[in-house]
XYZ file of C-alpha atoms in Angstrom:
761
model
C 15.803 79.649 -19.113
C 19.105 79.549 -20.796
C 22.540 80.726 -20.024
C 24.055 83.194 -22.442
C 27.650 82.697 -23.477
C 29.749 85.331 -25.216
C 32.910 84.716 -27.165
C 35.597 87.322 -26.676
C 39.203 86.986 -27.266
C 40.692 86.719 -23.806
C 44.210 87.755 -23.170
C 45.007 84.787 -20.956
C 48.636 84.268 -20.131
C 49.341 80.945 -18.547
C 52.723 80.527 -17.056
C 54.353 77.200 -17.154
C 57.732 76.181 -15.965
C 59.973 73.945 -17.904
C 62.744 71.852 -16.618
C 65.375 74.630 -16.514
C 63.170 77.087 -14.604
C 62.312 79.330 -17.525
C 58.760 80.656 -17.902
C 56.930 79.753 -21.058
C 53.952 81.690 -22.505
C 51.060 79.687 -24.062
C 49.334 81.116 -27.108
C 45.943 82.705 -26.573
C 42.702 80.927 -27.641
C 40.239 82.472 -30.064
C 37.040 81.294 -28.191
C 35.949 79.358 -25.097
C 32.673 78.195 -23.488
C 31.437 75.475 -21.074
C 28.011 74.152 -21.965
C 24.472 75.003 -22.878
C 21.411 74.055 -20.764
C 18.065 73.058 -22.234
C 14.815 72.158 -20.488
C 13.275 68.743 -21.346
C 9.757 68.236 -22.600
C 9.523 71.605 -24.478
C 5.912 72.124 -25.527
C 6.223 75.145 -27.864
C 5.365 75.120 -31.541
C 8.649 76.673 -32.743
C 12.076 75.236 -32.472
C 13.526 75.690 -29.035
C 16.430 78.106 -28.884
C 19.545 76.591 -27.350
C 22.254 79.334 -27.643
C 24.581 81.209 -29.947
C 28.102 80.574 -31.174
C 30.240 83.583 -32.111
C 33.875 83.946 -33.122
C 36.071 87.023 -32.989
C 37.028 86.113 -36.531
C 33.507 87.016 -37.560
C 33.432 90.686 -38.771
C 29.704 90.394 -39.573
C 30.534 90.717 -43.258
C 29.125 87.279 -44.151
C 32.508 85.683 -44.828
C 32.349 83.320 -41.822
C 30.469 80.003 -41.787
C 29.624 78.015 -38.612
C 29.594 74.195 -38.851
C 28.103 71.880 -36.161
C 28.875 68.116 -35.771
C 28.377 65.490 -33.058
C 25.362 63.985 -31.211
C 22.150 64.939 -33.020
C 23.815 67.558 -35.251
C 21.667 68.165 -38.304
C 18.672 66.297 -36.864
C 18.032 67.221 -33.246
C 20.165 70.356 -33.326
C 20.432 72.878 -36.169
C 22.837 75.851 -36.428
C 22.533 78.987 -38.505
C 25.695 79.091 -40.644
C 25.789 82.852 -40.657
C 24.667 83.842 -37.155
C 25.729 80.733 -35.168
C 22.321 80.392 -33.456
C 21.547 76.793 -32.311
C 17.971 75.468 -32.097
C 16.495 72.093 -30.986
C 14.060 70.624 -33.488
C 12.311 68.080 -31.193
C 11.106 67.761 -27.644
C 13.853 66.087 -25.624
C 13.488 63.625 -22.744
C 16.186 63.657 -20.096
C 15.311 60.081 -19.085
C 16.277 58.936 -22.577
C 19.484 61.031 -22.871
C 20.660 63.591 -20.345
C 23.562 65.208 -22.276
C 24.670 65.660 -25.884
C 28.275 66.257 -26.952
C 28.782 68.478 -30.087
C 31.713 69.953 -32.054
C 31.824 73.429 -33.672
C 34.034 74.808 -36.482
C 34.428 78.226 -38.028
C 35.245 78.224 -41.749
C 35.939 80.864 -44.366
C 32.896 80.832 -46.567
C 34.877 81.495 -49.738
C 37.847 79.185 -49.234
C 36.464 76.764 -46.609
C 39.619 77.413 -44.723
C 39.389 76.661 -41.001
C 39.397 79.934 -39.138
C 38.928 78.385 -35.704
C 39.982 74.891 -34.664
C 37.405 72.136 -33.843
C 36.074 72.750 -30.331
C 33.856 70.441 -28.174
C 30.910 71.644 -26.103
C 27.951 69.981 -24.281
C 24.226 70.524 -24.265
C 22.816 69.300 -20.946
C 19.087 68.585 -20.587
C 17.579 70.050 -17.450
C 15.184 67.698 -15.556
C 11.529 68.401 -14.845
C 9.210 66.256 -12.681
C 7.597 64.231 -15.413
C 7.940 60.657 -13.975
C 5.872 59.186 -11.153
C 7.360 56.743 -8.625
C 6.934 53.041 -9.526
C 7.037 49.838 -7.475
C 8.566 46.670 -8.915
C 5.440 44.563 -8.127
C 1.766 45.282 -7.992
C 1.398 43.083 -4.924
C 3.922 41.938 -2.345
C 3.606 39.030 0.100
C 5.029 39.120 3.594
C 4.505 37.455 6.959
C 5.099 38.195 10.618
C 4.544 36.020 13.720
C 1.352 36.672 15.593
C 1.569 38.365 18.976
C 4.637 40.296 17.779
C 5.672 43.433 19.674
C 4.901 46.872 18.261
C 7.558 48.007 15.797
C 8.471 44.532 14.604
C 9.757 44.832 11.043
C 7.629 43.004 8.479
C 9.125 43.861 5.071
C 10.824 46.756 3.253
C 9.524 47.834 -0.146
C 10.926 50.693 -2.206
C 9.833 52.537 -5.336
C 11.972 54.037 -8.108
C 11.665 57.440 -9.847
C 13.196 58.004 -13.295
C 13.717 61.723 -12.670
C 17.110 63.205 -11.815
C 18.186 62.216 -8.333
C 20.729 65.052 -8.111
C 18.594 67.929 -9.264
C 15.748 69.317 -7.245
C 13.087 67.172 -5.500
C 11.736 65.436 -8.577
C 13.042 62.065 -7.387
C 12.878 62.530 -3.611
C 10.260 60.035 -2.391
C 8.151 59.912 0.744
C 6.267 56.688 1.787
C 2.894 56.615 3.490
C 0.271 53.956 4.316
C -3.151 54.379 2.728
C -4.744 51.150 4.011
C -3.814 48.829 6.869
C -3.975 51.094 9.870
C -3.952 50.785 12.825
C -2.337 47.365 12.482
C 0.725 48.437 10.505
C 2.828 51.557 9.852
C 5.494 52.429 7.260
C 8.768 54.332 7.558
C 8.356 57.438 5.345
C 11.985 57.455 4.243
C 12.925 53.828 3.522
C 9.521 52.100 3.065
C 9.900 49.588 5.928
C 6.537 48.227 7.129
C 6.278 47.560 10.861
C 3.638 46.307 13.271
C 1.701 49.100 14.947
C -0.777 47.225 17.172
C 0.112 44.842 20.026
C -1.431 41.394 20.502
C -2.463 40.681 16.911
C -3.944 37.171 17.114
C -3.876 34.844 14.122
C -6.829 32.921 15.479
C -8.866 36.186 15.276
C -7.593 37.471 11.915
C -4.888 35.937 9.801
C -4.538 38.026 6.603
C -4.176 41.791 6.138
C -4.074 43.945 2.998
C -1.823 46.995 3.317
C -1.659 49.739 0.606
C 1.606 51.734 0.485
C 2.032 55.044 -1.431
C 5.308 56.589 -2.661
C 5.159 60.339 -3.579
C 7.935 62.474 -5.114
C 8.701 66.191 -4.625
C 9.347 65.240 -0.990
C 5.635 64.721 -0.520
C 4.687 68.285 -1.420
C 1.562 69.177 -3.284
C 1.834 68.743 -7.011
C 4.118 65.769 -6.745
C 3.514 62.494 -8.524
C 2.780 59.216 -6.654
C 2.530 55.452 -7.071
C 0.960 52.706 -4.924
C 1.318 48.968 -4.280
C -0.433 46.364 -2.145
C 1.278 44.229 0.497
C -0.491 41.009 1.626
C 0.661 40.276 5.179
C -0.047 36.914 6.856
C 0.264 36.338 10.575
C 2.340 33.236 11.314
C 1.129 30.834 13.951
C 2.786 30.499 17.360
C 1.768 28.177 20.157
C -0.245 30.690 22.109
C -3.439 28.619 22.449
C -3.611 25.608 24.802
C -5.630 22.468 23.936
C -9.099 22.310 25.413
C -11.794 19.624 25.622
C -15.110 20.931 24.399
C -16.789 18.283 26.570
C -15.054 17.211 29.757
C -16.985 13.952 30.029
C -17.026 11.104 27.501
C -19.091 7.916 27.498
C -18.412 4.867 25.374
C -19.275 1.172 25.274
C -17.121 -1.891 24.617
C -18.179 -5.460 23.972
C -16.462 -7.956 26.225
C -15.194 -9.933 23.219
C -12.963 -7.058 22.071
C -9.469 -8.372 21.451
C -6.499 -7.052 23.387
C -5.119 -4.039 21.543
C -8.470 -3.277 19.909
C -9.838 0.287 19.915
C -13.125 1.012 21.670
C -13.434 4.780 21.039
C -11.816 8.171 20.335
C -11.768 11.504 22.128
C -10.685 14.892 20.677
C -9.426 18.127 22.180
C -9.504 21.418 20.258
C -6.426 23.534 19.510
C -6.756 26.481 17.150
C -3.030 26.572 16.466
C -1.543 25.113 13.309
C 1.082 22.537 12.436
C 3.392 21.384 15.182
C 1.904 23.976 17.533
C -1.363 22.029 17.442
C 0.180 18.608 18.047
C -1.139 16.965 21.218
C -0.543 13.850 23.284
C -3.041 12.044 25.498
C -2.439 9.997 28.629
C -4.469 8.341 31.369
C -3.881 9.986 34.700
C -2.316 7.563 37.225
C -2.389 4.796 34.590
C -4.897 2.000 34.165
C -4.328 -1.748 33.821
C -7.405 -2.394 31.660
C -7.296 0.564 29.242
C -4.677 2.730 27.559
C -4.814 5.752 25.270
C -2.593 6.535 22.278
C -2.456 9.582 20.012
C -3.431 9.383 16.355
C -0.850 11.714 14.760
C -2.924 12.160 11.606
C -6.119 13.373 13.355
C -4.696 14.407 16.753
C -7.290 12.223 18.448
C -6.894 10.069 21.518
C -7.618 6.388 20.758
C -8.635 4.268 23.744
C -7.496 0.647 23.441
C -7.893 -2.538 25.507
C -4.898 -3.668 27.558
C -6.571 -6.686 29.212
C -9.530 -8.848 28.247
C -12.924 -7.568 29.367
C -15.365 -9.734 31.266
C -18.935 -8.594 31.539
C -19.631 -11.083 34.280
C -16.753 -9.730 36.415
C -17.060 -5.940 35.926
C -19.388 -3.912 33.757
C -18.372 -0.248 34.306
C -15.018 1.576 34.281
C -14.072 5.218 34.822
C -10.721 6.982 34.376
C -9.300 10.469 33.754
C -7.505 11.552 30.573
C -5.026 14.427 30.234
C -4.162 16.252 26.995
C -1.257 18.645 26.459
C 0.765 20.168 23.636
C 3.863 18.410 22.468
C 5.786 21.628 21.701
C 5.534 24.624 24.026
C 6.492 28.301 23.554
C 8.214 29.710 26.624
C 6.799 33.169 25.936
C 3.245 32.019 26.628
C 3.690 29.425 29.389
C 3.748 31.848 32.285
C 0.332 32.195 33.832
C -1.426 29.818 31.369
C -2.211 26.110 31.604
C -1.323 24.292 28.375
C -3.147 21.070 29.314
C -6.693 19.954 30.026
C -8.523 17.001 31.595
C -11.577 14.893 30.774
C -13.361 11.948 32.377
C -14.027 8.767 30.348
C -16.663 6.223 31.372
C -16.688 2.803 29.689
C -19.609 0.382 29.843
C -18.955 -3.267 28.985
C -21.624 -5.008 26.902
C -22.343 -8.698 27.266
C -21.889 -11.032 24.299
C -22.776 -14.663 23.884
C -19.408 -16.311 24.436
C -18.505 -19.880 23.514
C -17.971 -22.493 26.235
C -14.731 -22.443 28.175
C -12.882 -25.663 29.168
C -11.392 -25.949 32.617
C -8.093 -27.099 31.131
C -6.342 -26.717 27.813
C -5.043 -29.201 26.799
C -6.104 -32.426 28.492
C -3.673 -35.345 28.921
C -4.953 -38.816 29.900
C -3.302 -42.231 30.284
C -4.764 -45.664 29.588
C -3.247 -49.155 29.501
C -3.082 -50.917 26.190
C -4.774 -54.068 27.492
C -7.849 -52.107 28.539
C -11.045 -53.578 27.126
C -13.475 -51.661 24.931
C -15.718 -49.303 26.908
C -13.079 -48.593 29.568
C -12.790 -45.187 31.213
C -10.150 -42.791 29.828
C -10.859 -39.374 31.385
C -13.341 -36.517 31.782
C -13.358 -33.088 30.102
C -15.412 -30.210 31.449
C -16.590 -26.910 29.925
C -19.039 -24.234 30.994
C -20.846 -21.287 29.454
C -19.091 -18.107 30.752
C -22.207 -15.986 30.164
C -24.565 -15.062 32.949
C -27.218 -17.408 31.543
C -24.837 -20.379 31.953
C -26.464 -22.428 29.179
C -25.937 -26.225 29.223
C -23.112 -27.654 27.124
C -22.885 -30.873 25.114
C -19.700 -32.664 24.083
C -18.590 -34.464 20.924
C -15.405 -35.807 19.340
C -14.225 -34.412 16.040
C -14.128 -37.605 14.010
C -11.558 -36.116 11.638
C -9.115 -36.520 14.528
C -10.347 -40.042 15.352
C -10.717 -41.735 11.988
C -10.423 -45.242 13.481
C -13.196 -44.434 15.992
C -11.175 -45.634 18.969
C -12.878 -43.355 21.523
C -16.323 -42.179 22.557
C -17.500 -39.305 24.763
C -20.617 -38.824 26.819
C -22.364 -35.771 25.359
C -23.655 -34.677 28.798
C -20.854 -35.207 31.317
C -17.795 -35.304 28.989
C -16.587 -38.788 29.987
C -14.234 -40.295 27.397
C -14.208 -44.105 26.980
C -12.602 -46.538 24.562
C -14.508 -48.115 21.697
C -11.761 -50.585 20.791
C -8.787 -52.180 22.488
C -5.625 -50.112 22.144
C -2.230 -51.364 21.114
C 0.759 -49.342 22.273
C 2.982 -51.023 19.728
C 0.761 -49.631 16.955
C 0.445 -46.102 18.357
C 1.755 -44.751 21.632
C -0.242 -41.467 21.549
C -3.693 -40.572 20.303
C -4.485 -36.885 19.751
C -8.170 -36.081 19.401
C -10.231 -32.872 19.533
C -13.256 -32.554 21.804
C -15.882 -29.973 20.834
C -18.094 -28.257 23.405
C -21.296 -26.700 22.009
C -23.961 -24.577 23.674
C -27.295 -26.340 23.413
C -29.238 -23.095 22.991
C -26.850 -21.715 20.384
C -25.073 -24.398 18.309
C -22.912 -21.733 16.639
C -21.045 -21.194 19.914
C -18.452 -23.975 19.970
C -15.032 -24.440 21.489
C -12.375 -27.044 20.755
C -9.830 -28.486 23.124
C -7.007 -30.927 22.280
C -6.986 -34.186 24.232
C -3.784 -36.258 24.261
C -4.209 -39.910 25.304
C -1.063 -41.804 26.187
C -1.212 -45.601 25.847
C 0.659 -47.251 28.701
C 2.680 -50.351 28.019
C 1.650 -53.872 29.068
C 3.954 -56.871 28.654
C 2.012 -58.490 25.855
C 4.797 -59.129 23.340
C 7.435 -61.870 23.542
C 11.085 -61.172 22.748
C 12.586 -62.383 19.473
C 15.852 -62.384 17.587
C 17.225 -58.897 17.042
C 18.175 -59.795 13.477
C 18.345 -62.621 10.951
C 21.519 -64.596 11.603
C 23.663 -66.361 8.968
C 25.354 -69.034 11.062
C 27.726 -71.728 9.862
C 29.870 -74.387 11.456
C 33.049 -75.817 9.974
C 33.308 -79.523 9.274
C 36.581 -79.660 11.176
C 35.260 -77.744 14.200
C 36.207 -78.726 17.718
C 33.810 -79.128 20.643
C 33.140 -75.969 22.681
C 33.920 -73.563 19.807
C 31.841 -70.331 19.495
C 29.889 -70.199 16.232
C 27.350 -67.347 16.869
C 26.446 -64.632 19.380
C 22.723 -63.868 19.431
C 20.669 -61.039 20.937
C 16.955 -60.259 21.275
C 14.535 -57.338 21.074
C 11.124 -56.688 22.623
C 8.603 -54.084 21.479
C 7.417 -53.659 25.051
C 8.990 -51.042 27.315
C 9.256 -52.231 30.939
C 9.958 -49.656 33.622
C 13.205 -51.299 34.776
C 14.478 -52.259 31.317
C 14.693 -55.534 29.436
C 16.234 -58.721 30.866
C 16.194 -61.631 28.417
C 16.932 -65.300 29.156
C 18.115 -67.703 26.395
C 17.866 -71.516 26.451
C 17.882 -74.561 24.145
C 17.080 -78.212 24.596
C 19.721 -79.446 27.015
C 19.761 -82.872 25.321
C 20.858 -81.393 21.957
C 23.944 -83.464 21.000
C 25.324 -80.905 18.553
C 25.116 -77.443 20.155
C 24.875 -75.798 23.543
C 24.079 -72.217 24.657
C 25.799 -69.890 27.118
C 23.763 -66.890 28.501
C 26.069 -63.893 28.932
C 23.643 -62.024 31.265
C 23.718 -58.905 29.051
C 20.750 -59.792 26.837
C 23.056 -61.796 24.552
C 24.018 -65.475 24.377
C 26.776 -67.571 22.738
C 26.045 -70.663 20.643
C 28.801 -73.291 21.125
C 29.481 -76.672 19.523
C 29.047 -79.735 21.701
C 30.990 -82.276 19.597
C 33.893 -82.428 17.184
C 33.451 -82.423 13.442
C 30.398 -82.161 11.180
C 29.834 -83.662 7.711
C 27.981 -81.972 4.868
C 27.376 -85.381 3.322
C 25.456 -86.480 6.378
C 23.581 -83.206 7.040
C 24.208 -79.783 5.549
C 21.704 -77.804 7.721
C 20.827 -77.876 11.432
C 17.748 -76.179 12.871
C 18.383 -75.033 16.437
C 15.272 -73.841 18.431
C 16.164 -71.090 20.937
C 13.699 -70.107 23.689
C 13.827 -66.372 24.631
C 11.876 -65.047 27.637
C 11.638 -61.662 29.401
C 11.423 -60.789 33.096
C 8.295 -58.581 33.084
C 4.852 -59.547 34.344
C 3.312 -61.578 32.913
C 6.421 -63.289 31.526
C 6.388 -63.580 27.723
C 8.553 -66.031 25.802
C 9.010 -67.175 22.222
C 10.973 -69.723 20.293
C 13.193 -68.582 17.454
C 14.965 -71.029 15.168
C 18.617 -70.553 14.340
C 19.691 -72.193 11.040
C 23.242 -73.481 11.114
C 24.953 -74.430 7.833
C 27.787 -76.927 7.648
C 30.641 -75.541 5.544
C 34.093 -76.570 4.426
C 36.734 -74.324 6.029
C 40.452 -73.932 5.829
C 42.848 -74.545 8.671
C 42.183 -71.046 10.044
C 38.439 -71.529 10.171
C 37.601 -69.385 7.135
C 34.576 -70.613 5.205
C 35.306 -71.943 1.702
C 32.170 -73.762 0.542
C 28.832 -74.577 2.104
C 27.265 -76.523 -0.831
C 26.582 -80.164 -0.027
C 28.472 -82.767 -2.137
C 26.377 -84.269 -4.950
C 25.870 -88.022 -4.711
C 26.185 -90.025 -7.974
C 23.004 -91.197 -9.767
C 22.144 -94.831 -10.444
C 23.141 -94.611 -14.147
C 26.468 -93.026 -13.291
C 25.596 -89.474 -14.656
C 26.207 -86.419 -12.570
C 24.167 -83.274 -12.579
C 26.757 -81.420 -14.706
C 26.536 -84.089 -17.365
C 22.769 -83.844 -17.481
C 22.940 -80.075 -17.953
C 25.405 -80.426 -20.854
C 23.157 -82.962 -22.564
C 20.155 -80.662 -22.220
C 22.033 -77.760 -23.814
C 22.998 -79.876 -26.793
C 19.396 -80.899 -27.363
C 18.242 -77.273 -27.326
C 20.891 -76.249 -29.868
C 19.872 -79.059 -32.235
C 16.230 -78.009 -32.067
C 17.137 -74.435 -32.986
C 19.099 -75.612 -36.026
C 16.156 -77.705 -37.251
C 13.738 -74.793 -36.931
C 16.090 -72.466 -38.824
C 16.560 -74.978 -41.667
C 12.782 -75.440 -42.055
C 12.274 -71.684 -42.294
C 14.851 -71.381 -45.068
C 13.227 -74.182 -47.073
C 9.835 -72.551 -46.867
C 11.213 -69.250 -48.120
C 12.754 -70.907 -51.198
C 9.423 -72.447 -52.270
C 7.784 -69.009 -52.818
C 7.344 -68.136 -56.507
C 6.896 -64.675 -58.089
C 3.494 -63.568 -59.233
C 4.620 -63.217 -62.852
C 7.108 -65.802 -64.009
C 7.873 -64.220 -67.346
C 6.741 -61.416 -69.558
C 4.971 -63.820 -71.869
C 2.869 -65.403 -69.146
C -0.682 -64.143 -69.592
C -3.348 -64.537 -66.929
C -7.038 -63.772 -67.257
C -6.939 -60.437 -65.448
C -3.211 -59.722 -65.141
C -1.238 -58.153 -67.979
C 2.385 -57.122 -67.581
C 3.408 -53.995 -69.456
C 6.933 -52.672 -69.688
C 6.135 -49.470 -71.548
C 7.146 -46.057 -70.244
C 4.229 -43.754 -69.605
C 3.635 -40.393 -71.136
C 4.467 -38.390 -68.030
C 2.556 -35.188 -67.494
C 0.672 -35.564 -70.766
C -1.180 -38.574 -69.361
C -2.630 -36.417 -66.580
C -4.854 -34.591 -69.047
C -5.714 -37.550 -71.242
C -9.148 -37.664 -69.685
C -10.990 -35.169 -67.524
C -11.932 -37.075 -64.361
C -14.255 -34.212 -63.389
C -16.646 -35.315 -66.079
C -17.336 -38.522 -64.212
C -18.321 -36.593 -61.103
C -20.599 -34.141 -62.929
C -21.134 -34.966 -66.598
C -23.047 -31.715 -67.130
C -20.016 -29.589 -66.317
C -17.481 -29.841 -69.114
C -14.751 -27.572 -70.298
C -15.509 -27.331 -73.979
C -12.323 -25.403 -74.713
C -10.034 -27.952 -73.024
C -8.157 -30.045 -75.571
C -6.712 -33.468 -75.048
C -3.018 -33.792 -75.618
C -3.160 -37.434 -76.693
C -5.038 -36.610 -79.953
C -4.548 -34.162 -82.783
C -6.276 -30.803 -82.280
C -9.621 -30.191 -83.909
C -8.281 -28.285 -86.867
C -5.973 -31.202 -87.744
C -8.189 -34.136 -86.896
C -11.925 -34.009 -87.645
C -12.963 -36.335 -84.825
C -14.809 -34.563 -81.958
C -15.821 -36.265 -78.766
C -19.561 -36.314 -78.240
C -21.130 -35.153 -75.043
C -22.381 -37.738 -72.571
C -26.044 -38.276 -72.059
C -27.427 -35.221 -70.408
C -29.952 -36.870 -68.194
C -27.700 -39.634 -66.752
C -30.814 -41.652 -66.146
C -29.040 -44.884 -65.331
C -26.808 -43.286 -62.657
C -29.764 -41.530 -61.015
C -31.848 -44.685 -60.974
C -28.947 -46.643 -59.483
C -28.382 -44.149 -56.634
C -32.125 -43.821 -55.919
C -32.508 -47.575 -55.657
C -29.610 -47.995 -53.324
C -30.860 -45.120 -51.165
C -34.283 -46.760 -50.782
C -32.645 -50.061 -49.837
C -30.666 -48.432 -47.047
C -33.683 -46.452 -45.789
C -35.788 -49.603 -45.543
C -33.026 -51.758 -44.066
C -34.005 -52.563 -40.424
C -30.390 -53.347 -39.546
C -29.130 -49.915 -40.649
C -27.752 -47.741 -37.811
C -30.096 -45.025 -36.432
C -27.574 -42.253 -37.071
C -25.979 -40.680 -40.122
C -23.496 -43.016 -41.800
C -21.459 -43.177 -44.974
C -22.782 -45.531 -47.694
C -20.414 -46.320 -50.567
C -21.991 -47.344 -53.897
C -19.910 -49.087 -56.515
C -21.362 -48.248 -59.910
C -19.990 -49.417 -63.187
C -20.929 -47.283 -66.186
C -21.963 -48.366 -69.618
C -18.486 -47.892 -71.018
C -16.123 -45.177 -72.154
C -16.966 -43.009 -75.144
C -13.554 -43.855 -76.472
C -14.459 -47.553 -76.256
C -11.990 -50.157 -75.107
C -8.292 -49.553 -75.655
C -7.402 -53.182 -75.038
C -6.647 -55.535 -77.902
C -7.691 -58.628 -75.988
C -11.333 -58.355 -76.981
C -10.766 -56.793 -80.363
C -12.103 -58.897 -83.232
C -10.024 -57.145 -85.863
C -6.377 -57.841 -86.414
C -3.624 -55.431 -87.120
C -3.895 -56.258 -90.750
C -7.509 -55.142 -90.837
C -6.713 -51.670 -89.475
C -6.249 -48.635 -91.677
C -3.407 -46.549 -90.296
C -3.428 -43.839 -92.958
C -4.787 -41.282 -90.478
C -1.504 -41.428 -88.563
C 0.165 -39.393 -91.281
C -2.285 -36.548 -90.479
C -1.314 -36.384 -86.796
C 1.714 -34.289 -87.392
C 5.488 -34.757 -87.364
C 5.344 -36.224 -83.863
C 3.736 -39.398 -85.236
C 5.750 -39.607 -88.459
C 7.884 -42.538 -87.300
C 4.825 -44.411 -86.008
C 2.993 -43.888 -89.292
C 5.908 -45.265 -91.295
C 5.993 -48.389 -89.106
C 2.289 -49.222 -89.314
C 1.530 -47.988 -92.859
C 4.494 -50.001 -94.064
C 2.867 -53.168 -92.722
C -0.340 -52.591 -94.739
C -0.932 -55.486 -97.224
C -2.071 -53.095 -99.905
C 1.199 -51.204 -99.751
C 3.245 -54.414 -99.705
C 1.571 -55.583 -102.865
């Protein structure tokens, strides 16, 4: 199918008006066309014919040449230069490019002169249905609440078709459902999936697979199609009430369960999910012994103890439990009960309980003057179990370290073992232990506080130590001291002390002030330190409790010198002169002088002794038997290798290549040191002998010890270097070998060779 275009010279007059109203005539065009149309996906073997270009300048004499430029010119589209026929060389796809824009020229073949101006034309590709509809995903996921009404929209999915939307029905799609009926339906025009069945229950079926098809050509036969899968999940709603599978529960609880402890769990079933399955439990009409709480993690009802259980009082309990949803959906409440009930029966089990005291704690009182073995009080405990086993009593001695109390193991009577003293301890806190005789592991402790009651068994005494003085110039009746008293006892009505002294005392008198204090007054004028420097005044203090206790405290009064105002100046007694006329101060001065003289004598003797010490060596010429004084400077580092000390330790190991620095090397001096005796027989015999002596010594210690052997060898190979024992004199020595020792010994050789008698002669 193609549209034929012809090119004729058209006498077209186009009128235009200019500004002054005159009519202008446009020049006539040589050719004109709109566009060519070409079907896509051509399957022929030859080039596809597109159309023909023709100019009125062409006289069919071969002088006109047609030239084509633009999109695909020369490759996709070819033109016959002589005839103007246009052909397509390849199969074209509209989905790749729907229209091509080209330009045509008409030239004179001989001169290449342009006979017609450059003119633009289009080649439009006609669409065919060669593309199937496609969905963006192979599988879609969607959800819709369960129990939704029919027609509830779930999801909209659409497909695309690459064919021309404006031409024909190649891209007009129709949607249909291939799988998923009768639960869901799809809108054929827009691809919206909707519910098609009422009352879809998630608890019955939760997931659905729906297959949707999109077909082009408006669904007619011969059209192309594509499919996709939609996975639809029903969302949960609270449409199922909780229900007990068993409406009766039995459980047991031991009577020793602590308050707040759990004794069991119950569970209701709810097939909903999430918050729609959350439940809460409660005891109908309440209960003072038990309570129930909800475990949010497991949605179970946990039964706990509110009050202590007692098997001996009540063994069986029964109560009713209600369960209901926490969150409700108003759409499903009408006509349905979203709660359920169950009966719980609890049986209390007996346990062997420890004894129980009738009181806790116990407080007893006892007087401090009570004799040992006196009654203090009675404690009582019983076995709370039905068997009522006998109980024995004991005192925890860790709480009665002094063992002041005892208890009767049968009847719980507490008595004293020793006399108590309130002034030592006013309270005694002990622990009494009650133990079942049939089961010693069942014990109970109770604190017992014993208060020691006061008895007037302590006499009053001075409240403090008084420093009392009286002036020598005092007048009679003058106050010198106010005294008070204390008593460790605690009478019920308070202390009342009475003070008194010997009424015949010529020096002092006492005045009771009736407030537990008393004033000490002088009875005469003037006191003398020379006559008596201290006065001891006994004061009798008594209390008013029964039996009356009294004591005598002595007040020491010093006689002091005072000024005119009564201020103390000195209390030291005047020193009487000795028979020889020396006072104490003089004696002290003499003693100090004697001590100083003794120190001087000792120091002088020490200096004299130090001067008598003499040095070990008086002069350099002084020669002793075993002491020789040398003032020669050593050889420094060269002396360290004068002799190999390692040879003494192991004579067999010698460094043959090691040369001594104190002698001329071998090539200069022919003397070579000989090796020591290989066998070292004398050293071995010496060590063996000493070892046998120690092994046979009965006084040797029985353990490993260190034995030190002092062994003196037979002498050095170099013989003695000392001149003390030398029989030869310096004149007998031949020092000619010194000249062979090298330049280092040149000066020494000149000194000694020059002294030779042969050379002097």
